[in-house]
Short mmCIF file of C-alpha atoms and ligand atoms in Angstrom, two decimals:
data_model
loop_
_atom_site.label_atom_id
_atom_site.label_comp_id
_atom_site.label_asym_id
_atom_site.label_seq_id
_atom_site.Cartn_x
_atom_site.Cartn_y
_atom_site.Cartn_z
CA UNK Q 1368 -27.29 0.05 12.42
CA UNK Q 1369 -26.43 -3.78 11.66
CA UNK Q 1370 -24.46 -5.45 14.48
CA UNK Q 1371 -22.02 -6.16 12.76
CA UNK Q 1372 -21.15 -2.72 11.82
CA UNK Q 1373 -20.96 -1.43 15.78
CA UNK Q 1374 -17.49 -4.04 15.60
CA UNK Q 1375 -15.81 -4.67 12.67
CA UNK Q 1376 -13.64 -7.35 14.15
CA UNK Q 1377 -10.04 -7.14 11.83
CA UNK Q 1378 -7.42 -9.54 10.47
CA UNK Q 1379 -3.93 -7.64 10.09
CA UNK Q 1380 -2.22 -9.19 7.54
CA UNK Q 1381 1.38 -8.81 6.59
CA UNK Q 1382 1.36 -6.00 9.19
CA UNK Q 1383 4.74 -4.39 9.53
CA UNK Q 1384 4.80 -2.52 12.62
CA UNK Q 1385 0.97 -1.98 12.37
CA UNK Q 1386 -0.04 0.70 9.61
CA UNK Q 1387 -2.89 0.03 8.65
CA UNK Q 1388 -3.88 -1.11 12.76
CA UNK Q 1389 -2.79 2.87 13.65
CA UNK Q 1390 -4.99 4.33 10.30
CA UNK Q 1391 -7.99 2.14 11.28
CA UNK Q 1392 -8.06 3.32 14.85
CA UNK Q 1393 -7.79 6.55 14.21
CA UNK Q 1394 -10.85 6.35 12.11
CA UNK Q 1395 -12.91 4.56 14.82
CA UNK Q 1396 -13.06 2.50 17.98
CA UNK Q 1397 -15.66 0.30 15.82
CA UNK Q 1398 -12.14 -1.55 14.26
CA UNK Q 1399 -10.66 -3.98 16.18
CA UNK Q 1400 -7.91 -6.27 15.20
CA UNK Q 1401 -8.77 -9.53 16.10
CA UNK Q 1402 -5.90 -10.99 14.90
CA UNK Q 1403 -2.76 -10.22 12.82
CA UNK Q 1404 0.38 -11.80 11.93
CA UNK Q 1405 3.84 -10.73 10.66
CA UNK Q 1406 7.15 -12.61 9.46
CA UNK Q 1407 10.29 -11.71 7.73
CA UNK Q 1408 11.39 -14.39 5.41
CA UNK Q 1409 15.34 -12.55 4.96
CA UNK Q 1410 16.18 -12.10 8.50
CA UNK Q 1411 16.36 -13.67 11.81
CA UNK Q 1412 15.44 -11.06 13.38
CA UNK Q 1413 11.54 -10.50 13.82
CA UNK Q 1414 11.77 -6.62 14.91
CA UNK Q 1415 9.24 -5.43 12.83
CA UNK Q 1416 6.85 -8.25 14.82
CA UNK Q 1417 8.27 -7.73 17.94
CA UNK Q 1418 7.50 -3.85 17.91
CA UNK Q 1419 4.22 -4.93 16.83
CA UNK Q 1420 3.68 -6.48 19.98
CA UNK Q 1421 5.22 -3.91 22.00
CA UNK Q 1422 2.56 -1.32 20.63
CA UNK Q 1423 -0.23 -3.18 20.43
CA UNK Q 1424 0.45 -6.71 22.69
CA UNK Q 1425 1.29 -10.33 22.42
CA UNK Q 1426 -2.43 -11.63 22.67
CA UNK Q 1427 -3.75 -12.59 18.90
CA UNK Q 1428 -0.12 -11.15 17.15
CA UNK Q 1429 1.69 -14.15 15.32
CA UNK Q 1430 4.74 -13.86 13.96
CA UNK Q 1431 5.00 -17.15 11.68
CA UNK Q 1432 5.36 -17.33 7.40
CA UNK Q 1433 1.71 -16.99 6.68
CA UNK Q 1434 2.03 -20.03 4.11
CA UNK Q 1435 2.74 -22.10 7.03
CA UNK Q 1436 -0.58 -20.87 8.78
CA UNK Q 1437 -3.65 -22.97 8.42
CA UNK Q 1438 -6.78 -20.92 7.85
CA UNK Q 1439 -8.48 -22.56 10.91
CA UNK Q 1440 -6.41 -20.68 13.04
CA UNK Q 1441 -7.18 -17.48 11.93
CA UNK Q 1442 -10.24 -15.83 13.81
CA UNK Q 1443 -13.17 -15.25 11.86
CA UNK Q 1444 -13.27 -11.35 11.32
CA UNK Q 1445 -15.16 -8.85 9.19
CA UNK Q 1446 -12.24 -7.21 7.41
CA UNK Q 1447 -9.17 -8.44 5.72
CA UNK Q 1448 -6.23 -6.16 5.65
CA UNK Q 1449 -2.93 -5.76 4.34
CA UNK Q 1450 0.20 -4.09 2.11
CA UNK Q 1451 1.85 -7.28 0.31
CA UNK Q 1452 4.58 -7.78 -1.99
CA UNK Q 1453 3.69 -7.28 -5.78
CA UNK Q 1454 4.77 -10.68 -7.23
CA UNK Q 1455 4.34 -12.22 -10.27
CA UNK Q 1456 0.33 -13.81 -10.09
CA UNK Q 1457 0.36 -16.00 -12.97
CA UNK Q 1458 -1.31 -19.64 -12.30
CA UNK Q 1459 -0.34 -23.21 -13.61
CA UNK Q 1460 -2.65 -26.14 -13.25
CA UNK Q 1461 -1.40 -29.00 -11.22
CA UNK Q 1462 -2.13 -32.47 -11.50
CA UNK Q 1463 -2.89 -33.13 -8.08
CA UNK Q 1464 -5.15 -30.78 -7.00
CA UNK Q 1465 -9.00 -31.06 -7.33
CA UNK Q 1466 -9.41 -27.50 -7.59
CA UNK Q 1467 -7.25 -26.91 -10.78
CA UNK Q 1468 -5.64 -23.43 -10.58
CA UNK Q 1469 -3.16 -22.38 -7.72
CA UNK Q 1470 -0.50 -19.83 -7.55
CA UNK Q 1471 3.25 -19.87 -7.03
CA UNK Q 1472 4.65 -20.75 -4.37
CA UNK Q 1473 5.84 -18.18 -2.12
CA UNK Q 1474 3.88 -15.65 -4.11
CA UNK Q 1475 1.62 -14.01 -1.06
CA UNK Q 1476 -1.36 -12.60 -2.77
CA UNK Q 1477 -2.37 -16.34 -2.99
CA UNK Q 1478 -2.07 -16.78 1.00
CA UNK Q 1479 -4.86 -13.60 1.05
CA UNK Q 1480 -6.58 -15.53 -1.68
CA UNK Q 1481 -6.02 -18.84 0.17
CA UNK Q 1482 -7.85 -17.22 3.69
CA UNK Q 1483 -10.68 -15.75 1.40
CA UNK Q 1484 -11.35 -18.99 -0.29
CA UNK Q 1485 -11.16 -21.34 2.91
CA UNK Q 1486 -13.13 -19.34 5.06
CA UNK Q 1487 -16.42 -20.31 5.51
CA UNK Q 1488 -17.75 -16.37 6.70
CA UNK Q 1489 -15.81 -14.44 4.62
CA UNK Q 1490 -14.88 -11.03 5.46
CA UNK Q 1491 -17.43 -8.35 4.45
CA UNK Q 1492 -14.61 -6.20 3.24
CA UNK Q 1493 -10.86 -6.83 2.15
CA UNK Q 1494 -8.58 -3.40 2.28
CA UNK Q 1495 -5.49 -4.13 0.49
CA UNK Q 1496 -2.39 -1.46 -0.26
CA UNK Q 1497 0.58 -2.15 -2.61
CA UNK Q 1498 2.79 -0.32 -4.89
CA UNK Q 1499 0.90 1.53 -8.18
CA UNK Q 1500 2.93 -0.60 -10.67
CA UNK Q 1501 0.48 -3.92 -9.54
CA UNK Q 1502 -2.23 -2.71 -12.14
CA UNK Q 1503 0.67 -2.56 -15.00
CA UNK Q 1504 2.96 -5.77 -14.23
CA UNK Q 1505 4.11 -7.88 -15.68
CA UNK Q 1506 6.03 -5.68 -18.75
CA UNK Q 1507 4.92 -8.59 -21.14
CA UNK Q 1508 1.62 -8.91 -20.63
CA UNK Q 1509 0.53 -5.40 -18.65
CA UNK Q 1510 -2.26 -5.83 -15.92
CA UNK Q 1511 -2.33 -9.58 -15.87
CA UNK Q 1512 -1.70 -9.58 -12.57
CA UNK Q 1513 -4.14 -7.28 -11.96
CA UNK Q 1514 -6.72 -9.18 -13.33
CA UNK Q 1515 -5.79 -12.48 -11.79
CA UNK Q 1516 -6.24 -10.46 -8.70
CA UNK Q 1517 -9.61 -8.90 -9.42
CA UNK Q 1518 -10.93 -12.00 -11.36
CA UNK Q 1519 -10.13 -14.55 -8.22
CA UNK Q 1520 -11.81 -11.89 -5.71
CA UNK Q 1521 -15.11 -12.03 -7.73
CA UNK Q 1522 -15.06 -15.52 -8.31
CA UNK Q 1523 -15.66 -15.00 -4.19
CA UNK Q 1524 -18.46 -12.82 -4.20
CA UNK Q 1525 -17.00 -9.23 -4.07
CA UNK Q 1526 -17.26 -6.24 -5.57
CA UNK Q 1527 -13.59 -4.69 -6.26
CA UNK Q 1528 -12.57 -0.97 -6.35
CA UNK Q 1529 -9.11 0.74 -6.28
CA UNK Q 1530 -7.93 3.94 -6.51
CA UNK Q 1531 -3.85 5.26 -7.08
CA UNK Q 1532 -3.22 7.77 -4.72
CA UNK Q 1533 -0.46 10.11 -3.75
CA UNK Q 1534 -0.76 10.88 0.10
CA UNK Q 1535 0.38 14.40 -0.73
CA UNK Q 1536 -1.68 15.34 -3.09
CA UNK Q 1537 -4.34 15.33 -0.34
CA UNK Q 1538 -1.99 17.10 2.02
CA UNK Q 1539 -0.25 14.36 3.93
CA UNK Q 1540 3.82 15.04 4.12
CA UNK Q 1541 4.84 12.26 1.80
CA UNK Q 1542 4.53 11.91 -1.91
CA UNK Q 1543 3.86 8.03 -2.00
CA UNK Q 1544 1.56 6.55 -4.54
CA UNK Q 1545 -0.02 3.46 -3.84
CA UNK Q 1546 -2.84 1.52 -5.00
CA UNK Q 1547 -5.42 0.85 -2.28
CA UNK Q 1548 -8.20 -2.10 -3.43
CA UNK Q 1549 -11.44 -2.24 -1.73
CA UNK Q 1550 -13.30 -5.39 -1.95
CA UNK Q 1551 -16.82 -5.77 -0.84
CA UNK Q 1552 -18.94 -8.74 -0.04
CA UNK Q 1553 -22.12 -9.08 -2.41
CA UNK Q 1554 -24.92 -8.20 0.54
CA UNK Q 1555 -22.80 -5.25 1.88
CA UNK Q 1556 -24.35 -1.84 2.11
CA UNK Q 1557 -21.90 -0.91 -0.26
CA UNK Q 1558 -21.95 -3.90 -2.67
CA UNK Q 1559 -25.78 -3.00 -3.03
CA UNK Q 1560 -25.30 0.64 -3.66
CA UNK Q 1561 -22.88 0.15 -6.35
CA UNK Q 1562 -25.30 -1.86 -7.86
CA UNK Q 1563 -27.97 0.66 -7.56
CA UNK Q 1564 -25.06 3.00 -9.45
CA UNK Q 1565 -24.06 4.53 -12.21
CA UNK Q 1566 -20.25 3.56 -12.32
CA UNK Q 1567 -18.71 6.44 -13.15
CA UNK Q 1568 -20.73 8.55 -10.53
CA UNK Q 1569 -19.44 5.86 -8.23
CA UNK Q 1570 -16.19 6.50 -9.13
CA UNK Q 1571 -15.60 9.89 -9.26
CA UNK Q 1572 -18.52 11.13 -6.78
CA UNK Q 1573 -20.39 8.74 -4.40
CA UNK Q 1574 -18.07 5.58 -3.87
CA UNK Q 1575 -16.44 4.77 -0.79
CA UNK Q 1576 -12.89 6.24 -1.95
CA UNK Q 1577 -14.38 9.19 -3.91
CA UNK Q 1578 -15.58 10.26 -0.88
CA UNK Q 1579 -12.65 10.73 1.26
CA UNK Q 1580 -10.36 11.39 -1.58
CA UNK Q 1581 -12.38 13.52 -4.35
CA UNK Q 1582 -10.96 13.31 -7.78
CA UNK Q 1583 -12.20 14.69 -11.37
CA UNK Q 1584 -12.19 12.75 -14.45
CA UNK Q 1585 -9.42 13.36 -17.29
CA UNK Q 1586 -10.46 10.43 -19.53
CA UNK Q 1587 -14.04 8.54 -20.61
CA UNK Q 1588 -14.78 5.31 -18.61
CA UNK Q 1589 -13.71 2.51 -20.64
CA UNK Q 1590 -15.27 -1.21 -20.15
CA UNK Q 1591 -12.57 -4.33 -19.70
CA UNK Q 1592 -13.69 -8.05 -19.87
CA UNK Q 1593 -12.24 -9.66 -17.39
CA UNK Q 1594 -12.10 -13.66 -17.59
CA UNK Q 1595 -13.09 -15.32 -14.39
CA UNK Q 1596 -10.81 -18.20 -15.88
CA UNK Q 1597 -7.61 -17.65 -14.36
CA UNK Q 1598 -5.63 -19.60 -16.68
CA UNK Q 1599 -7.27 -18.17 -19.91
CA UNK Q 1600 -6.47 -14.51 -17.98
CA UNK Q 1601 -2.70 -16.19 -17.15
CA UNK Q 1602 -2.16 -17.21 -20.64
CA UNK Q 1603 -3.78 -14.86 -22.81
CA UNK Q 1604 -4.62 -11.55 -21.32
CA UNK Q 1605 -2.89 -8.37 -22.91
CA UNK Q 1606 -0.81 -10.71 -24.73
CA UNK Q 1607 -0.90 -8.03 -27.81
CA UNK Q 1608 1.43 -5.99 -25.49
CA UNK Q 1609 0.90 -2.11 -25.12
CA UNK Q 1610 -0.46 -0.44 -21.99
CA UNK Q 1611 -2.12 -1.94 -18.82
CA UNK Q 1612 -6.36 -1.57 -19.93
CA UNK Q 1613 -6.71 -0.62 -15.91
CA UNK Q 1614 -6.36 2.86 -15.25
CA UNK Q 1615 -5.77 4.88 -11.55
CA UNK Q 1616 -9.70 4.67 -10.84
CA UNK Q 1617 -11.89 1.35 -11.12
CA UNK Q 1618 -14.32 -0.70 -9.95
CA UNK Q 1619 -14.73 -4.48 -11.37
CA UNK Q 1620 -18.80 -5.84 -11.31
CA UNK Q 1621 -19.09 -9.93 -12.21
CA UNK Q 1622 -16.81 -9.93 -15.56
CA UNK Q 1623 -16.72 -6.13 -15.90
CA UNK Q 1624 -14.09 -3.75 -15.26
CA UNK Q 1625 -15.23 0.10 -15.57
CA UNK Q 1626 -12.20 1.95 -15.42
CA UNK Q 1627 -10.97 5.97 -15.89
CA UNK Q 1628 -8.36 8.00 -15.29
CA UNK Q 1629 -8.37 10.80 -12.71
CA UNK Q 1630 -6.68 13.52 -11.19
CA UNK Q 1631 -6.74 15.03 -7.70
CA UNK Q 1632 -9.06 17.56 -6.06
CA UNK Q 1633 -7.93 18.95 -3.02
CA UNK Q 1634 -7.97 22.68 -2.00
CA UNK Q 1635 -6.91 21.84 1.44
CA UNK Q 1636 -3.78 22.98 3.34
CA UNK Q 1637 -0.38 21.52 2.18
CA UNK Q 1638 1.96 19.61 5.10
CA UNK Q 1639 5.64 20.36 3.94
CA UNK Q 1640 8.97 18.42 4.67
CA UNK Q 1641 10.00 21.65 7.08
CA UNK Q 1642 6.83 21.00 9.01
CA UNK Q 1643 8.05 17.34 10.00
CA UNK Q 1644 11.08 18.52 10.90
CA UNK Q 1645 12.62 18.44 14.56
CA UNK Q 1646 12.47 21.88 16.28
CA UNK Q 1647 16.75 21.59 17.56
CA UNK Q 1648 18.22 18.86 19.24
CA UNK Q 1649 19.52 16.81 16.20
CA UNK Q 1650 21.95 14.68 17.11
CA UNK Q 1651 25.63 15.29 15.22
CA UNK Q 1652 25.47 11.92 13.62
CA UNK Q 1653 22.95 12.84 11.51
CA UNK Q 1654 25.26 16.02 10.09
CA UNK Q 1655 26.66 15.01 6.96
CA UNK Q 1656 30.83 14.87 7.02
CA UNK Q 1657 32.37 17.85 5.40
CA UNK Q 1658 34.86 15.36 3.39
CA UNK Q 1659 31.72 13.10 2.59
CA UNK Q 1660 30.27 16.12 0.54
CA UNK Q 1661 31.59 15.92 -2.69
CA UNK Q 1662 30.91 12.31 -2.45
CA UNK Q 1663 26.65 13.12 -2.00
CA UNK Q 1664 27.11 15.94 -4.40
CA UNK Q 1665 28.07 13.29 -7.02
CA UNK Q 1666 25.62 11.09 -6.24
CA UNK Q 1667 22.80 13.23 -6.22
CA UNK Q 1668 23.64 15.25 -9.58
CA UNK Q 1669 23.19 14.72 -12.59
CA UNK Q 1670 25.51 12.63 -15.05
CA UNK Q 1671 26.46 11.14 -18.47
CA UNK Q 1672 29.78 9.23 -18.32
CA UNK Q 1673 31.28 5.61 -19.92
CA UNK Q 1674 30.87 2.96 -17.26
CA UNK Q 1675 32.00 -0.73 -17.33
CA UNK Q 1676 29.82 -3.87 -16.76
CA UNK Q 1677 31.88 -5.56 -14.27
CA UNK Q 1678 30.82 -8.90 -15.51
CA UNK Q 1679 31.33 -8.63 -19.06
CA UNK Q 1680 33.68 -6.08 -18.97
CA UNK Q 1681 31.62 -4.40 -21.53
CA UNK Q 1682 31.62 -0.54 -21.99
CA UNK Q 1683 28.10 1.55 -21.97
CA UNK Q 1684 27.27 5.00 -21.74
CA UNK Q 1685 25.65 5.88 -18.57
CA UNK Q 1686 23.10 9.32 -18.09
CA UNK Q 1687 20.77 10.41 -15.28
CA UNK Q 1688 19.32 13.51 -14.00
CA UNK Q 1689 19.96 15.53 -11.08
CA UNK Q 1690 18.06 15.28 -7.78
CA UNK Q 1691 16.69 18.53 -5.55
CA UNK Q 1692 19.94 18.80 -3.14
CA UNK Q 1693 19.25 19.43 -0.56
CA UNK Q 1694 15.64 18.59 -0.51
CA UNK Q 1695 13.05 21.04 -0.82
CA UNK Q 1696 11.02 21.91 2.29
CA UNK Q 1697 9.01 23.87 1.18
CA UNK Q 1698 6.95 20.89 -0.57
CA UNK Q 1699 5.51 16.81 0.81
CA UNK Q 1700 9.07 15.09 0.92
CA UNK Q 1701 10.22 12.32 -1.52
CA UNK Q 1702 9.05 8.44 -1.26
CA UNK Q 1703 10.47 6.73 2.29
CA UNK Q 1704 12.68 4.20 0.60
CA UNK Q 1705 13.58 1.35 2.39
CA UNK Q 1706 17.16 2.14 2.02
CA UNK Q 1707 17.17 5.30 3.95
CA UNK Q 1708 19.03 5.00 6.86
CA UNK Q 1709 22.80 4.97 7.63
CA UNK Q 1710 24.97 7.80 7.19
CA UNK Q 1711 26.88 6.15 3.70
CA UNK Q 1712 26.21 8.72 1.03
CA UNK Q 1713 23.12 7.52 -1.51
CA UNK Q 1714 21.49 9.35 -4.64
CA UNK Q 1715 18.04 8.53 -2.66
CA UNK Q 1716 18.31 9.74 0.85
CA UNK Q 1717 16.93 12.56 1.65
CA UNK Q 1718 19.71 15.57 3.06
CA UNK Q 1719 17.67 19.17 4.40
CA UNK Q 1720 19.68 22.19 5.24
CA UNK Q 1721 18.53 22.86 8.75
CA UNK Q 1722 17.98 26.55 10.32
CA UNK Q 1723 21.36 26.61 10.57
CA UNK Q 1724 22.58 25.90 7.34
CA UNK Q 1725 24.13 22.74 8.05
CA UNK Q 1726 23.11 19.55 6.15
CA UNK Q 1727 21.44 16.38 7.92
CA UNK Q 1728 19.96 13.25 7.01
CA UNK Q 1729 16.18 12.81 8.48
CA UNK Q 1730 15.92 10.89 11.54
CA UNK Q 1731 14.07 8.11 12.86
CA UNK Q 1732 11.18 10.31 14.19
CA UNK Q 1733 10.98 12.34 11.10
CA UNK Q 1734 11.01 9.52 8.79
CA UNK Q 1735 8.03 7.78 11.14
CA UNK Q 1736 6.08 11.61 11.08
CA UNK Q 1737 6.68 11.53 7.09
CA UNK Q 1738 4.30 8.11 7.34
CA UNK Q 1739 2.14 9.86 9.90
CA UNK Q 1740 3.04 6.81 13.10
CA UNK Q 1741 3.58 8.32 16.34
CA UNK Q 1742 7.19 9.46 17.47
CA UNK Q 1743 9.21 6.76 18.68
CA UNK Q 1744 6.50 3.80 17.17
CA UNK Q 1745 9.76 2.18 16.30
CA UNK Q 1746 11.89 3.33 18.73
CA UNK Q 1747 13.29 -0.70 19.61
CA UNK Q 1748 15.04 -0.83 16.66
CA UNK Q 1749 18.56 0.62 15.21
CA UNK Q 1750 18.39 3.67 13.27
CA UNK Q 1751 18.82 1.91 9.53
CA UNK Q 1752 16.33 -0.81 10.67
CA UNK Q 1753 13.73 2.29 11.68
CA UNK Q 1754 14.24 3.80 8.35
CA UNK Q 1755 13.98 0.07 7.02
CA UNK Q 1756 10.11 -0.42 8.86
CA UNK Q 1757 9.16 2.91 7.48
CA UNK Q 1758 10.14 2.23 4.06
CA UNK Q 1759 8.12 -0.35 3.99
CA UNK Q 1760 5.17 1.22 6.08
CA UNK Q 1761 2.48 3.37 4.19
CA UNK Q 1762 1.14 6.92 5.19
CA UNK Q 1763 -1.59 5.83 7.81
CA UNK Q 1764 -3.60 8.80 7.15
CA UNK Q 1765 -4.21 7.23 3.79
CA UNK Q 1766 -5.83 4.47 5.84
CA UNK Q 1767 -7.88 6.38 8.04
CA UNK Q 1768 -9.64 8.67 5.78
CA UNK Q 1769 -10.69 5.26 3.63
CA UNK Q 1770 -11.51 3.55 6.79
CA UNK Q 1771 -13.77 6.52 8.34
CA UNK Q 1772 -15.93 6.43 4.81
CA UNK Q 1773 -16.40 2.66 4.61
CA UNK Q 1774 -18.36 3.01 7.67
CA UNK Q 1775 -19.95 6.30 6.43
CA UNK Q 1776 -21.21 4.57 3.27
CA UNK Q 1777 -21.70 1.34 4.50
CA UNK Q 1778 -24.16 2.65 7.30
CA UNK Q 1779 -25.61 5.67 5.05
CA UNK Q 1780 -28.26 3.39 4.13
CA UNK Q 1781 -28.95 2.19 7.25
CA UNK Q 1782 -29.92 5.25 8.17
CA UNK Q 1783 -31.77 5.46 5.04
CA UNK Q 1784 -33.84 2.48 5.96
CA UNK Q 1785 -34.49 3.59 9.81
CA UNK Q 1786 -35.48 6.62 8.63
CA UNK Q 1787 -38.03 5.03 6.08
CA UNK Q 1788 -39.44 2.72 8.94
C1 LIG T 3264 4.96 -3.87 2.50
S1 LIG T 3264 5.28 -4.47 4.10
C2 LIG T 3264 3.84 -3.98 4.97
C3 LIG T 3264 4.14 -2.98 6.06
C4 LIG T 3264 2.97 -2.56 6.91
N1 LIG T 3264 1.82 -2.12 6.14
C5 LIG T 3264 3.37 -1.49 7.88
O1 LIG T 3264 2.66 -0.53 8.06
O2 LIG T 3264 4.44 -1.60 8.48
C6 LIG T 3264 5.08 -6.20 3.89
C7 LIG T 3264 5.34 -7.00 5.16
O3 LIG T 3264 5.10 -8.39 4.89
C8 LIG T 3264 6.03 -9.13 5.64
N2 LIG T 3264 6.15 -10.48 5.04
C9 LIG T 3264 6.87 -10.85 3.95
N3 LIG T 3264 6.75 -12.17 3.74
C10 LIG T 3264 5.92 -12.65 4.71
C11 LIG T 3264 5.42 -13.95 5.01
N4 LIG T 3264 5.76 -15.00 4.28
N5 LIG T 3264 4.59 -14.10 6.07
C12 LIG T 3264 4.24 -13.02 6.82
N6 LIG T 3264 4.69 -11.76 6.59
C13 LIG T 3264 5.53 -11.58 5.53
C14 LIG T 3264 7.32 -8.32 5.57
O4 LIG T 3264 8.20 -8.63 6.62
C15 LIG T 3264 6.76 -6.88 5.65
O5 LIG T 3264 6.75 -6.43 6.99
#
């Protein structure tokens, strides 16, 4: 096995209260996170870093606005990770700098970019997680960003896969689909295997993802051009409108997308919402009120009434459907929203009848078991803060299943080659 490979030394970036750090280590003691940093722009208060450090220590944590971070400061390391905000990734060209093309400011997929660019060793492999709608924004011009994304990455050497997947349709408690991107360096293991690939067997059979999350194919692989000019891809890519060209599987080679649409294989056993659930011991103040019932009932059901824009004072017709109430346990609960803490009533919170047939709200420990952190990983902060964290946190399973098959693959043909000499 490489050296390299016996350590994969880790930068943690926008880390949260350490989501992908718990998924990686799980998967193996060969991850180690060398460094990792994590700010909130719309607070003062820094819990989110400070129970970062509380886990996992002060030494190498930084808890500073990554823009303001110069690149030298960040430890060389062998894998870039992190779950950032899905902005807008369109580029304008500035007079003043040499290099052309740069992104808006503030927009944090070019801080990732910005690291990948400036480093002299760049990181083997970049693991990045965000919300599914990245491969379709913007509305105007669906999968731009997308591209942008994909097309800067190449232009430094990697190889790009992603996969959309719903942690409970491979039997983790939460239905939450995310996109999780996989870039590797040209020279990996894995870079050289996919070029000793047939795509579409990569993607549905031998890849890295495929792997730890099988899938079956539901439509042909389809071919996209992808411009490695980012303002041609800024200023003229889908511009005919219709539907993102990048479905829930892909992989992008030099200017070439392959990408298909799949669906989940998984025969395995099913976590529910009850088997999250605290056994007693629920504290009354997550009980909903008696008199606050009606109010949930409302929210939660369905509707078609007149409502008035406050603004204009104009009058629209309003409709939605109803929601499961209470939830279902017998199924993976709903998305963690960050919004789900606090005891005010809300269409999105989830409300179980418990053995006793009273109603609750989840708590703190069950909303951190729904993303699969220990109990009590947030335990420093208030109760609408911990929902906050885990709203914003991903299903570290998820993580560690990708993470254990990167290493699989990547040292597969190691092996391959020891065994040959
Ligand atoms: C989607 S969350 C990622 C959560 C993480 N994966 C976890 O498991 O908790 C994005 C994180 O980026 C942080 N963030 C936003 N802007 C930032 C900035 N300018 N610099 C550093 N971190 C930032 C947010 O505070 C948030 O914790």
């Amino acid at each position: 096995m490489k050296d390299s490979l016996s350590h994969i030394k880790v930068v943690e970036l926008f880390a949260g209260v350490g989501g992908f750090r718990i998924g990686l280590q799980n998967a193996s003691e060969t991850y180690k996170v060398v460094w990792s940093n994590q700010f909130e722009p719309s607070t003062k208060s820094q819990i989110a870093s400070e129970i970062y450090e509380a886990r996992f220590g002060k030494e190498n944590h930084s808890n500073v606005d990554i823009g303001k971070v110069p690149t030298s400061e960040i430890p060389n390391h062998d894998m870039l990770v992190g779950g950032f905000p899905c902005q807008d990734y369109s580029v304008a060209r500035t007079l003043n700098q040499a290099a052309g093309l740069v992104g808006k400011k503030g927009v944090l997929w070019w801080e990732i970019e910005r690291i990948i660019r400036e480093k002299h060793n760049k990181p083997k492999f970049v693991f990045l997680e965000n919300v599914d709608r990245l491969i379709k924004s913007p509305a105007k011009q669906r999968g731009r960003d997308f591209a942008i994304m994909l097309s800067s990455l190449a232009s430094h050497g990697y190889i790009i896969e992603w996969r959309v997947i719903n942690a409970a349709d491979y039997g983790f408690p939460q239905r939450r689909r995310r996109v999780f991107i996989l870039a590797y360096k040209e020279n990996t293991n894995i870079a050289n295997k996919i070029h000793a690939s047939v795509q579409s067997d990569w993607l549905v059979k031998d890849g890295t993802i495929a792997k730890a999350f099988p899938v079956m194919p539901i439509k042909p692989l389809r071919e996209v051009y992808i411009s490695s000019n980012l303002e041609e891809l800024t200023e003229s890519f889908n511009i005919i409108g219709g539907d993102s060209p990048f479905e829930n599987t892909g992989i992008l080679i030099g200017n070439k997308a392959y990408t298909l649409k799949t669906s989940s294989r998984y025969n395995g056993r099913i976590t529910t919402l009850s088997d999250i659930l605290l056994d007693g011991n629920v504290p009354e103040k997550y009980y909903i009120n008696e008199q606050d019932l009606h109010i949930w009932k409302y929210l939660k059901g369905a509707k078609k009434e007149k409502r008035i824009n406050k603004a204009s004072g104009f009058e629209y017709n309003y409709a939605e459907g109803g929601m499961v109430f209470p939830d279902a346990l017998d199924k993976p609960s709903r998305t963690i929203i960050t919004g789900e803490g606090g005891s005010a009533p809300s269409r999105f919170k989830h409300i179980i009848e418990d053995k006793t047939g009273r109603l609750r709200r989840l708590t703190p420990i069950e909303l951190e078991r729904l993303n699969m952190f220990p109990d009590n990983h947030t335990a420093e902060a208030s109760d609408v803060r911990r929902a906050f964290l885990m709203g914003n946190a991903l299903v570290t399973g998820v993580i560690e299943k990708i993470a254990a098959s990167i290493l699989e693959v990547e040292n597969a043909k190691d092996r391959m080659v020891e065994n040959a000499i």
